C-alpha positions as a printed NumPy array, in Angstrom:
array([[171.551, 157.046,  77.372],
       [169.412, 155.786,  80.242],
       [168.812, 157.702,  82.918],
       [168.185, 156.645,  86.541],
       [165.157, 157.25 ,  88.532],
       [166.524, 160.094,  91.286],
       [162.966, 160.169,  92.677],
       [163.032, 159.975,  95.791],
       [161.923, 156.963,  97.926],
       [160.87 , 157.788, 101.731],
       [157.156, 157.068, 100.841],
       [157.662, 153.189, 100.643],
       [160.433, 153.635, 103.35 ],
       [157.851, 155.211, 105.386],
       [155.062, 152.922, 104.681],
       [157.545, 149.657, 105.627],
       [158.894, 151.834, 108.676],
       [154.933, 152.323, 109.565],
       [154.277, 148.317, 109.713],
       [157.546, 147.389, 111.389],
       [157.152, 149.579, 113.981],
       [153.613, 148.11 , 114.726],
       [155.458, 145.017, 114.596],
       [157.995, 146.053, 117.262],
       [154.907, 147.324, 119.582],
       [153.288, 144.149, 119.3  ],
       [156.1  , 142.378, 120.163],
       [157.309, 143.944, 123.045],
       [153.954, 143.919, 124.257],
       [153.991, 140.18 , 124.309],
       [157.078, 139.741, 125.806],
       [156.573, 142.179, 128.655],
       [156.769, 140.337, 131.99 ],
       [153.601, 140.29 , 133.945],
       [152.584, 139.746, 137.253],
       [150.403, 137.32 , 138.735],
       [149.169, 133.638, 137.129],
       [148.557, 133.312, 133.468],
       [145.072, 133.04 , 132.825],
       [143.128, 132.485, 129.179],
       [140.58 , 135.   , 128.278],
       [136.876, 134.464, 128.616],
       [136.517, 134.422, 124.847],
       [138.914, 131.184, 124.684],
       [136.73 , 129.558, 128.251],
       [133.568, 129.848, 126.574],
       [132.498, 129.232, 122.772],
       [130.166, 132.004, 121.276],
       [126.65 , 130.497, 121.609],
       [124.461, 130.671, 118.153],
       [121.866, 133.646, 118.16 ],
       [118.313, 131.405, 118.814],
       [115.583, 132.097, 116.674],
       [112.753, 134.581, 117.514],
       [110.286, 132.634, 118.896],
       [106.744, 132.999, 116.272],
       [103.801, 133.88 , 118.02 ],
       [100.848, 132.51 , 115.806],
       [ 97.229, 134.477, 115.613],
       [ 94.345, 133.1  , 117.189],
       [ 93.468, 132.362, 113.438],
       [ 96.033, 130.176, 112.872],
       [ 95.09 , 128.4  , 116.281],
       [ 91.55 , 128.108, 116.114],
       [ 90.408, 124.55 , 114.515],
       [ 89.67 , 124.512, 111.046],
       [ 86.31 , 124.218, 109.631],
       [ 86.744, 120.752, 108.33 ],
       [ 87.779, 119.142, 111.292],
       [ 84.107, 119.349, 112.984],
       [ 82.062, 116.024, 113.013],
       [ 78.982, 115.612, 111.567],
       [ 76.043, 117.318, 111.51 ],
       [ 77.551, 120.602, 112.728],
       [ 78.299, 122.369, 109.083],
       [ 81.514, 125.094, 110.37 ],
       [ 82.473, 128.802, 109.271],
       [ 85.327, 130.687, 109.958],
       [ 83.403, 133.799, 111.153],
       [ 84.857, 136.886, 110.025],
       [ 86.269, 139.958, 112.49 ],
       [ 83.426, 141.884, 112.815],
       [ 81.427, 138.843, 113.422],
       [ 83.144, 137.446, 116.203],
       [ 82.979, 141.06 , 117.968],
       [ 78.888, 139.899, 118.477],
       [ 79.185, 136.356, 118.786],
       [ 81.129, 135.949, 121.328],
       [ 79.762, 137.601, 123.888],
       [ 76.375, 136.083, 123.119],
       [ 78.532, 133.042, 124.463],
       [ 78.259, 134.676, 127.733],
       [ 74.955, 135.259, 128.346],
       [ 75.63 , 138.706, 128.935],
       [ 75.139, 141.323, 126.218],
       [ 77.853, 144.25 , 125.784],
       [ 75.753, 147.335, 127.682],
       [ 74.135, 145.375, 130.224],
       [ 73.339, 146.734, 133.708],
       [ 74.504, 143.775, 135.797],
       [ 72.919, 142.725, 139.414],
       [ 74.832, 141.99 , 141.593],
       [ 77.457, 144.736, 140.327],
       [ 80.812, 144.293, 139.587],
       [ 79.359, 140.828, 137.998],
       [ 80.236, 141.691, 133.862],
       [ 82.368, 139.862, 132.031],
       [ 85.816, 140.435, 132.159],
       [ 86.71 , 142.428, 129.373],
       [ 88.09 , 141.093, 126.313],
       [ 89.519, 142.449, 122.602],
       [ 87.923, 141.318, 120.15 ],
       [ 89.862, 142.288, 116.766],
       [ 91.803, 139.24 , 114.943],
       [ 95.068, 139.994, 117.003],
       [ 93.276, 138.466, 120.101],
       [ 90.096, 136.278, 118.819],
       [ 89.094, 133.608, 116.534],
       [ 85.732, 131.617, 116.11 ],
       [ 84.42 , 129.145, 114.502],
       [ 80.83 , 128.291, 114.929],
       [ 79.477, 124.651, 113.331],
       [ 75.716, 124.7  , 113.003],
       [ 73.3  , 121.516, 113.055],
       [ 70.303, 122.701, 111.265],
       [ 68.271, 120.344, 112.302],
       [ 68.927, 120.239, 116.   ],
       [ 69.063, 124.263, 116.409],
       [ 71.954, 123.913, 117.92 ],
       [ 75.866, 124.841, 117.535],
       [ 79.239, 123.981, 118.251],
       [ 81.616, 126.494, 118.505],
       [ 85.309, 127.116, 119.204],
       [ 86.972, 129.993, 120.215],
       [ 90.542, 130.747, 120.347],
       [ 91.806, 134.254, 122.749],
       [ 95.402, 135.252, 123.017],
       [ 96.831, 137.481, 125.918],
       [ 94.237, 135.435, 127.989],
       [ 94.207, 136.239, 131.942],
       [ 94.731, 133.055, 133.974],
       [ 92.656, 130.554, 134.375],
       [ 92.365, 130.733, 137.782],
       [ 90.697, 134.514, 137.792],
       [ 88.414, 133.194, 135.217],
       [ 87.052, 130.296, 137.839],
       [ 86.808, 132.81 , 140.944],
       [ 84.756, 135.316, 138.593],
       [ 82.17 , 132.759, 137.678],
       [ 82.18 , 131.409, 141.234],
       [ 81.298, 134.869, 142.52 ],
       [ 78.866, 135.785, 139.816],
       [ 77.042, 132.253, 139.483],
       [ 73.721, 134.38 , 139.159],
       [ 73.499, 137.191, 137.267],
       [ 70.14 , 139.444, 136.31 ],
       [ 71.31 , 141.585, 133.413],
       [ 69.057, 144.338, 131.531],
       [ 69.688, 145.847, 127.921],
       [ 67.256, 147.663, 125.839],
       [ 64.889, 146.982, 128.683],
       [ 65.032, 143.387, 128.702],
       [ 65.997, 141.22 , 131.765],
       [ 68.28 , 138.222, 131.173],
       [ 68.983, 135.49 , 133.682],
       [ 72.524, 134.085, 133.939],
       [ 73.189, 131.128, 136.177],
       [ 76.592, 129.069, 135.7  ],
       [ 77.475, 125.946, 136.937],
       [ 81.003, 124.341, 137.296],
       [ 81.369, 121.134, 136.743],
       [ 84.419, 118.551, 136.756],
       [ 87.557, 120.051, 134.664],
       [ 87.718, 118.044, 131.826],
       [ 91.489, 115.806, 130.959],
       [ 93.712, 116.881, 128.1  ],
       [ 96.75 , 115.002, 126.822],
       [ 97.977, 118.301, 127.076],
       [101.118, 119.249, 129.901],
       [100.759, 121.904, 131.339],
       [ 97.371, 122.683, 130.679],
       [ 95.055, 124.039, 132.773],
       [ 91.225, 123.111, 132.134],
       [ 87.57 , 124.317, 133.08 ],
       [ 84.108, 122.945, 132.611],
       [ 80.618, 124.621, 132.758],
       [ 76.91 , 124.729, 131.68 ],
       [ 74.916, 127.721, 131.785],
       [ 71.551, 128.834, 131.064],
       [ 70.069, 132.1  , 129.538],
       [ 66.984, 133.02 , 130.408],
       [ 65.152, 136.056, 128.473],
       [ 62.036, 137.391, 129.4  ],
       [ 58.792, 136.791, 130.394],
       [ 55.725, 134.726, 129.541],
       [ 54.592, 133.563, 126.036],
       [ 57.55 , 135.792, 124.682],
       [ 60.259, 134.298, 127.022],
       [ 63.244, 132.504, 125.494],
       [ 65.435, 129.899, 127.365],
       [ 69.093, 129.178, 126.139],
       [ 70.98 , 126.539, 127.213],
       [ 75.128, 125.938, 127.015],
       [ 77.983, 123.57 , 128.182],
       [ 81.352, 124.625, 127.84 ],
       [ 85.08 , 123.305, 128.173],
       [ 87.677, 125.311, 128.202],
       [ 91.384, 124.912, 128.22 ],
       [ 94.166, 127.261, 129.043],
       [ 97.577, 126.481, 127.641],
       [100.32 , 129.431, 128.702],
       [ 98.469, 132.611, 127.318],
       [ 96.65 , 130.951, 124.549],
       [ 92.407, 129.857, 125.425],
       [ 90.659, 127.298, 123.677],
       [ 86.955, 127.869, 124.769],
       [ 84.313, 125.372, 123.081],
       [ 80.501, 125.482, 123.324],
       [ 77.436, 123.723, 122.917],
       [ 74.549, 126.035, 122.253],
       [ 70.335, 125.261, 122.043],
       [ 67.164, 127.384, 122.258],
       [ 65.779, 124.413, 124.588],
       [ 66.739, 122.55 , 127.32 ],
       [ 67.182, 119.233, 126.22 ],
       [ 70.788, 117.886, 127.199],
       [ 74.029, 119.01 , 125.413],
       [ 75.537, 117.048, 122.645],
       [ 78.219, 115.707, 125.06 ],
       [ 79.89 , 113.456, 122.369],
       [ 80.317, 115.505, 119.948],
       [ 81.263, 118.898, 122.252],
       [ 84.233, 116.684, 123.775],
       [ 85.398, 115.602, 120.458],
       [ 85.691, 118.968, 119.214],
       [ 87.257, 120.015, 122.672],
       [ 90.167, 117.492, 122.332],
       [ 90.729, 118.207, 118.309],
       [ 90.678, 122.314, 119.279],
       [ 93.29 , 121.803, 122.62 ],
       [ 95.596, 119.34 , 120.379],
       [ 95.584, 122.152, 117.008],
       [ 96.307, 124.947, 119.315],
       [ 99.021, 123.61 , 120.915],
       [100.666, 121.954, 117.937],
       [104.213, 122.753, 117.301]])
């Protein structure tokens, strides 16, 4: 004999009672009368726009111009960290330390570490000379750059007891096929010393600023024969165009 199921049944009852009345508030909740013009919702105005991409800030090592891209004779390095934390200022003419006259005449300060700089120096042997490009990010503007050396266009400074002469000259900013760019030129010499044991240095830059990113590049002798302008504005317009690449 089969028997029927007595078991009770409210739990299904319940369950479809649960999603009917759900569907009863929904309904009456459209079909409520309300006041004032019908108007869509902002979602349905305006389509959701795509999250952009983060934008990717590159390292003044992946800015700087790679070794092989120097003409000859200048034979380039990528200089390592702790390098660039003594070569570059040597760029300046004005050793780390230095007591400067007039005062308030050092260079503006600048990190070093990989974050912010990259060099590369190129060497020609024979000439004594070098070529060499350096790369700063989180640079101050140009501008502040141009009023310092206008203001400090002779500068005696003294470390470990020697004297060094700084004198800078600006010259015309160089063009760049670069918008937005803002550009510098200058030659400077070094003098150390006195007498038999003096020693003259002698430099011409360009520089280019392009948003926060510097490209500066240098021509550097021990005499003062004239720069290797050729070459120095090659490498300038090969450095400006690999920094700002896309």
């Amino acid at each position: 004999m089969t028997r029927r199921d007595t078991r009770p049944r409210h739990r299904a009852s319940a369950g479809r009672s649960a999603v009917a009345a759900a569907c009863l508030v929904l309904a009456s909740a459209c079909s409520q009368t309300v006041s004032g013009d019908p108007r869509p919702e902002p979602a349905a105005l305006t389509a959701t726009a795509p999250a952009s991409a983060p934008a990717i800030v590159r390292a003044p090592g992946d800015l700087v111009l790679p070794p092989e891209r120097f003409p000859e004779p200048y034979v380039a390095v990528v200089l390592p960290p702790e390098a660039v934390a003594q070569a570059a200022p040597d760029l300046t003419g004005i050793q780390p330390g230095s007591k400067v006259d007039p005062g308030g005449c050092l260079p503006p300060a600048q990190d070093y570490g990989p974050e912010s700089t990259a060099m590369v120096v190129g060497t020609d042997n024979a000439g004594r000379a070098t070529i060499s490009v350096e790369v700063t990010r989180s640079a101050p503007d140009l501008g502040e750059y141009r009023t310092y050396l206008t203001e400090c266009s002779q500068v005696d400074a003294t470390v470990r007891g020697i004297t060094s002469t700084v004198s800078t000259v600006l010259g015309d900013d160089p063009a760049i096929a670069v918008d937005g760019a803002e550009t510098l030129a200058l030659t400077r010499t070094v003098d150390s010393g006195r007498g038999s044991g003096g020693m003259t240095q002698s430099m011409a830059a360009r520089i280019a600023q392009i948003e926060d990113v510097r490209v500066t590049v240098t021509y550097l002798s021990f005499d003062a024969a004239p720069p290797d302008a050729d070459n120095l504005d090659l490498v300038f317009r090969e450095a400006v165009d690999f920094a700002a690449r896309p």
